[in-house]
Short mmCIF file of C-alpha atoms in Angstrom, two decimals:
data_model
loop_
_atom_site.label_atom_id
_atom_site.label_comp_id
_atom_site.label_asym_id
_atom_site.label_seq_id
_atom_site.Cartn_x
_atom_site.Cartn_y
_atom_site.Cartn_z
CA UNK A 12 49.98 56.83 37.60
CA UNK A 13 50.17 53.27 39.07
CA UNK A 14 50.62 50.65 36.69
CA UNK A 15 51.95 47.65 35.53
CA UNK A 16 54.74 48.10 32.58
CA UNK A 17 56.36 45.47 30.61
CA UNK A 18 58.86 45.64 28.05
CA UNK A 19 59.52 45.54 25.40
CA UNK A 20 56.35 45.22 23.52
CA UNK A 21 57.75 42.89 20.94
CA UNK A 22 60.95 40.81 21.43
CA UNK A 23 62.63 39.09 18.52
CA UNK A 24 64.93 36.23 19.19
CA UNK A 25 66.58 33.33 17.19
CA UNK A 26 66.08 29.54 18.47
CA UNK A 27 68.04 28.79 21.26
CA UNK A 28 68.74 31.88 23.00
CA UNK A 29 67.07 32.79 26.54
CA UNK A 30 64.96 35.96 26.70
CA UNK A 31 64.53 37.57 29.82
CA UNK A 32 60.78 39.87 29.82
CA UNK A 33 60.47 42.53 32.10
CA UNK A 34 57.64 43.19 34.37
CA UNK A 35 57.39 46.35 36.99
CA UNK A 36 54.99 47.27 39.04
CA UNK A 37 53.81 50.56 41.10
CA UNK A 38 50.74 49.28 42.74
CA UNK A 39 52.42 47.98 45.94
CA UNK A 40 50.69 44.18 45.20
CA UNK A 41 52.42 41.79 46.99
CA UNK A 42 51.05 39.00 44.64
CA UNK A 43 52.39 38.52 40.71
CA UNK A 44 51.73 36.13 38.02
CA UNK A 45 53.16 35.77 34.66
CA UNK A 46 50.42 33.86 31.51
CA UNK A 47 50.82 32.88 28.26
CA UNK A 48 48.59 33.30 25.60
CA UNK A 49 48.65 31.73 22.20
CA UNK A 50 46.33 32.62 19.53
CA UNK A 51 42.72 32.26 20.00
CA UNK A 52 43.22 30.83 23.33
CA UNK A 53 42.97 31.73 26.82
CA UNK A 54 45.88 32.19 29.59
CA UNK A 55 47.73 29.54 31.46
CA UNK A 56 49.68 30.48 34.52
CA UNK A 57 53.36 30.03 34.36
CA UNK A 58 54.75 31.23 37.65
CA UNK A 59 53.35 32.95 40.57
CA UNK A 60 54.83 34.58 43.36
CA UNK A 61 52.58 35.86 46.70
CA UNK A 62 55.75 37.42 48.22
CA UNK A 63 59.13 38.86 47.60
CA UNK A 64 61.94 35.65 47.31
CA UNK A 65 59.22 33.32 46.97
CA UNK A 66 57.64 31.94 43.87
CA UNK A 67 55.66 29.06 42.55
CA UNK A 68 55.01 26.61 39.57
CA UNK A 69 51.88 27.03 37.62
CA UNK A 70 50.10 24.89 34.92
CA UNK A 71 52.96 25.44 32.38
CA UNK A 72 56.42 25.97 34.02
CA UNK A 73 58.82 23.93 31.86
CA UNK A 74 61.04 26.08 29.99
CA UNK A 75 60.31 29.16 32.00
CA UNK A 76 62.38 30.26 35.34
CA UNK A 77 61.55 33.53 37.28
CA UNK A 78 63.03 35.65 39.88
CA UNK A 79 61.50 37.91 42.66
CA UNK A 80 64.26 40.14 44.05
CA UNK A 81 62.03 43.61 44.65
CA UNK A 82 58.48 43.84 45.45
CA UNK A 83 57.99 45.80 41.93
CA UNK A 84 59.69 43.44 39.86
CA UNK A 85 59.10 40.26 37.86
CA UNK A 86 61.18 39.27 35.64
CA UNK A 87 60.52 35.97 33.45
CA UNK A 88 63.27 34.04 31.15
CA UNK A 89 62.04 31.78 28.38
CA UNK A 90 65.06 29.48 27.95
CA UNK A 91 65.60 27.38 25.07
CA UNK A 92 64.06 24.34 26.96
CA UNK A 93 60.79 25.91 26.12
CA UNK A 94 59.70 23.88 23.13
CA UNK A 95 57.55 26.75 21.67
CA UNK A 96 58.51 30.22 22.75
CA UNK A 97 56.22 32.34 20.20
CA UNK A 98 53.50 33.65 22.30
CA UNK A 99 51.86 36.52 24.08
CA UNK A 100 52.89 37.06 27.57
CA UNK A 101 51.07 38.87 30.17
CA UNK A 102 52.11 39.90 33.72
CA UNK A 103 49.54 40.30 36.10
CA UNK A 104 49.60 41.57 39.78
CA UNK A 105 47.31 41.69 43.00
CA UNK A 106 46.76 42.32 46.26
CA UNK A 107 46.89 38.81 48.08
CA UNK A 108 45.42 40.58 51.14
CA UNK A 109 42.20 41.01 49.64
CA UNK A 110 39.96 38.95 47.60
CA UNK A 111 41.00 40.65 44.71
CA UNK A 112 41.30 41.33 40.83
CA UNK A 113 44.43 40.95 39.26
CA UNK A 114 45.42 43.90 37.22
CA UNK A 115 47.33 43.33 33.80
CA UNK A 116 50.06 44.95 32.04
CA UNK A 117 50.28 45.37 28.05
CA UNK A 118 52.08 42.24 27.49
CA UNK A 119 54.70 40.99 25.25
CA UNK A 120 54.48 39.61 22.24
CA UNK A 121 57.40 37.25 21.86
CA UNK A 122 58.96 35.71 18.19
CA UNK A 123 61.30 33.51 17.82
CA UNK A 124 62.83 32.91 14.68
CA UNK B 8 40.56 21.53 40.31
CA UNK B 9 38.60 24.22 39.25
CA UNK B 10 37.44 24.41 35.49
CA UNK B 11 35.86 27.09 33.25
CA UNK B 12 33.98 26.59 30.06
CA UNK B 13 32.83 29.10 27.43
CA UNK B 14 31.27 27.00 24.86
CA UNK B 15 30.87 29.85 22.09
CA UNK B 16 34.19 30.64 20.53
CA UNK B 17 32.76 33.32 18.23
CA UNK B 18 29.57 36.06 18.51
CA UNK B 19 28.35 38.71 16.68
CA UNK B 20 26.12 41.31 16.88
CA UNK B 21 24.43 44.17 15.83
CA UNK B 22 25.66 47.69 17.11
CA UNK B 23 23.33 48.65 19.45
CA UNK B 24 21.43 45.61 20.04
CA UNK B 25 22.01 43.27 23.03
CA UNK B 26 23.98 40.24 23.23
CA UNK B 27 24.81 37.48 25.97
CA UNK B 28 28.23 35.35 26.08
CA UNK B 29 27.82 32.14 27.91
CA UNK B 30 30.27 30.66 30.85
CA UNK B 31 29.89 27.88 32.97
CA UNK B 32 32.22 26.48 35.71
CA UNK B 33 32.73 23.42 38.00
CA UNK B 34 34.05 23.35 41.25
CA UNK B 35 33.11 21.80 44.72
CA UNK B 36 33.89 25.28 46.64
CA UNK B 37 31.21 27.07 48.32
CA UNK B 38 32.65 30.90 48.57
CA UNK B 39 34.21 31.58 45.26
CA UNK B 40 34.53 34.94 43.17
CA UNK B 41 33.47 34.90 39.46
CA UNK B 42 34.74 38.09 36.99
CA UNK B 43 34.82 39.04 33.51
CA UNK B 44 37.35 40.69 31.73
CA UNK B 45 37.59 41.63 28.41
CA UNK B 46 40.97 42.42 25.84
CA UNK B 47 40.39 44.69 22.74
CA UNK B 48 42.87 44.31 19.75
CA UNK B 49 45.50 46.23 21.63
CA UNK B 50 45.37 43.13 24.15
CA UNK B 51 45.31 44.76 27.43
CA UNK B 52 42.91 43.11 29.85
CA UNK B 53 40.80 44.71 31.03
CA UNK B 54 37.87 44.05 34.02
CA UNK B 55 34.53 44.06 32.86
CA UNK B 56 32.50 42.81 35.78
CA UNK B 57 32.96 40.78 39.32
CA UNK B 58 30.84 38.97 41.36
CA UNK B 59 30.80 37.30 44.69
CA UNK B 60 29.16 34.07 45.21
CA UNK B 61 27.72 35.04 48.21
CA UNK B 62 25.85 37.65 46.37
CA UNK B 63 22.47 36.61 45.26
CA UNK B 64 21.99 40.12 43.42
CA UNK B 65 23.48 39.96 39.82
CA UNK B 66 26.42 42.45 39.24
CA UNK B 67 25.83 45.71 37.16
CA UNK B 68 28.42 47.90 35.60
CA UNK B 69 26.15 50.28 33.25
CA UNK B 70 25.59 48.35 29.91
CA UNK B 71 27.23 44.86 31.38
CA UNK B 72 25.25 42.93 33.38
CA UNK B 73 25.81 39.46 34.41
CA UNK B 74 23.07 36.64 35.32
CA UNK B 75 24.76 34.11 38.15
CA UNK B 76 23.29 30.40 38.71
CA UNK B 77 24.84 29.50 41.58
CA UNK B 78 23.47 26.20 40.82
CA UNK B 79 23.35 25.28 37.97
CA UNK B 80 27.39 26.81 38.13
CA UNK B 81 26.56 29.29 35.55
CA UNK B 82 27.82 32.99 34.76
CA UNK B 83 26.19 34.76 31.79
CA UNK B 84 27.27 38.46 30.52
CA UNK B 85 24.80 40.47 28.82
CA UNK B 86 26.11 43.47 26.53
CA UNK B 87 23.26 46.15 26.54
CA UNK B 88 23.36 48.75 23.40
CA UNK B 89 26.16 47.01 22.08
CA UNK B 90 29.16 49.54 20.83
CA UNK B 91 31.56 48.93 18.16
CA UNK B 92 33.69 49.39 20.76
CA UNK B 93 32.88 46.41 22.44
CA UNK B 94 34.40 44.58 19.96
CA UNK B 95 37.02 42.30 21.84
CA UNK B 96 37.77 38.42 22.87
CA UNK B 97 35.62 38.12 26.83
CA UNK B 98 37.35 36.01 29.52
CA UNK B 99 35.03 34.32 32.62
CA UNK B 100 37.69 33.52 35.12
CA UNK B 101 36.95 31.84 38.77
CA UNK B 102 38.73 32.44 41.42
CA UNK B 103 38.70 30.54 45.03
CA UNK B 104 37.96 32.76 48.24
CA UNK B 105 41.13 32.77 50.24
CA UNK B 106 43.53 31.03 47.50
CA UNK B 107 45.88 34.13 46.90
CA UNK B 108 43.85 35.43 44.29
CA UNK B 109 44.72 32.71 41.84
CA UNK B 110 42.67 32.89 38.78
CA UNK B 111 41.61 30.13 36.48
CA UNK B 112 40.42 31.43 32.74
CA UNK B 113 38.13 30.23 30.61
CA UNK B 114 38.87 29.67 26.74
CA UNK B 115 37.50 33.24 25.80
CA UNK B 116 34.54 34.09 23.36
CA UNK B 117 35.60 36.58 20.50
CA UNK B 118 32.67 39.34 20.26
CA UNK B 119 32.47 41.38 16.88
CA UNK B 120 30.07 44.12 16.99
CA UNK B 121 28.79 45.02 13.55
CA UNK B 122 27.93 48.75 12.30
#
């Protein structure tokens, strides 16, 4: 089945660690994104990235740094910069050739302690 | 900048009667996409609807229908025979023709559906 995975569903971490979150992807999109959510609220873009070793800022970047190594992989670290780590995060991917949807994974609901 | 405003932060209705979530947006481009997606408790988002600018027929996807005002910039869903499982928070997003897909979300409206 194509997809988009992330893991782990919940993540636990104490203040002033870095968490990396884990986002794969089967779809072939050349185009991902990574959102937060907090409660009640709608997403804001953290990082995008339209190809493989390329990747931009979105509305909310501070705190956050990303890698795109692989096509299929988008991995995001919260580092303890981030003022207020406890939120939901959602990866997202498309296909930038196309005037497209984005398709969403499960997410991952981060706590920090 | 683009912007996206849903001005009801709650709804409820009925099961099986209809309901309509409101969404309006600004922006100064001409060929633009609008969607809406919706996440259940389990938070996976999920599309609902999507409709191109350039379309003057309003999208249908069996009970979901939307009515689009190009200009008055505005991008209603209607929720025929409302379900219990309809029950979810709705997100209108925009997103710019030929911009890499980027979307920009409105706040979300959370929809109960009542037995």
């Amino acid at each position: 089945d194509g997809g988009i995975t992330q893991s782990p569903k919940y993540l636990f971490r104490k203040e002033g660690q870095n968490v990396t979150l884990s986002c794969e992807q089967n779809l072939n999109h050349d185009a991902m994104y990574w959102y937060r959510q907090d409660p009640g609220q709608g997403l804001r873009l953290i990082y995008y990235s339209q190809i493989v070793n390329d990747f931009q800022k979105g509305d909310i970047a501070e705190g956050y740094s990303v890698s795109r190594e692989k096509k299929e992989s988008f991995p995001l670290t919260v580092t303890s910069a981030q003022k207020n780590p406890t939120a939901f995060y959602l990866c997202a991917s498309s296909n930038r050739d196309l005037d497209n949807e984005q398709f969403f994974g499960p997410g991952t609901r981060l706590t920090v302690l | 900048a683009q912007t996206v405003t849903q001005s009801q932060p709650e709804m409820s209705v009925q099961e099986a009667e209809t309901v309509t979530l409101s969404c309006t947006y600004d922006t100064s481009e001409s060929n633009y996409y609008l969607f809406w997606y919706k996440q259940p408790p389990s938070r996976q988002m999920i599309l609902v609807i999507r409709q191109e600018a350039y379309k003057q027929q309003n999208a249908t996807e069996n009970r979901f229908s939307v009515n689009f005002q190009k200009a008055a910039k505005s991008f209603s869903l209607k929720i025929s025979d409302s379900q219990l499982g309809d029950t979810a928070m709705y997100f209108c997003a925009f997103m710019k023709q030929y911009a890499g897909n980027m979307l920009t979300f409105g706040g979300g409206t959370r929809l109960m559906v009542k037995p």
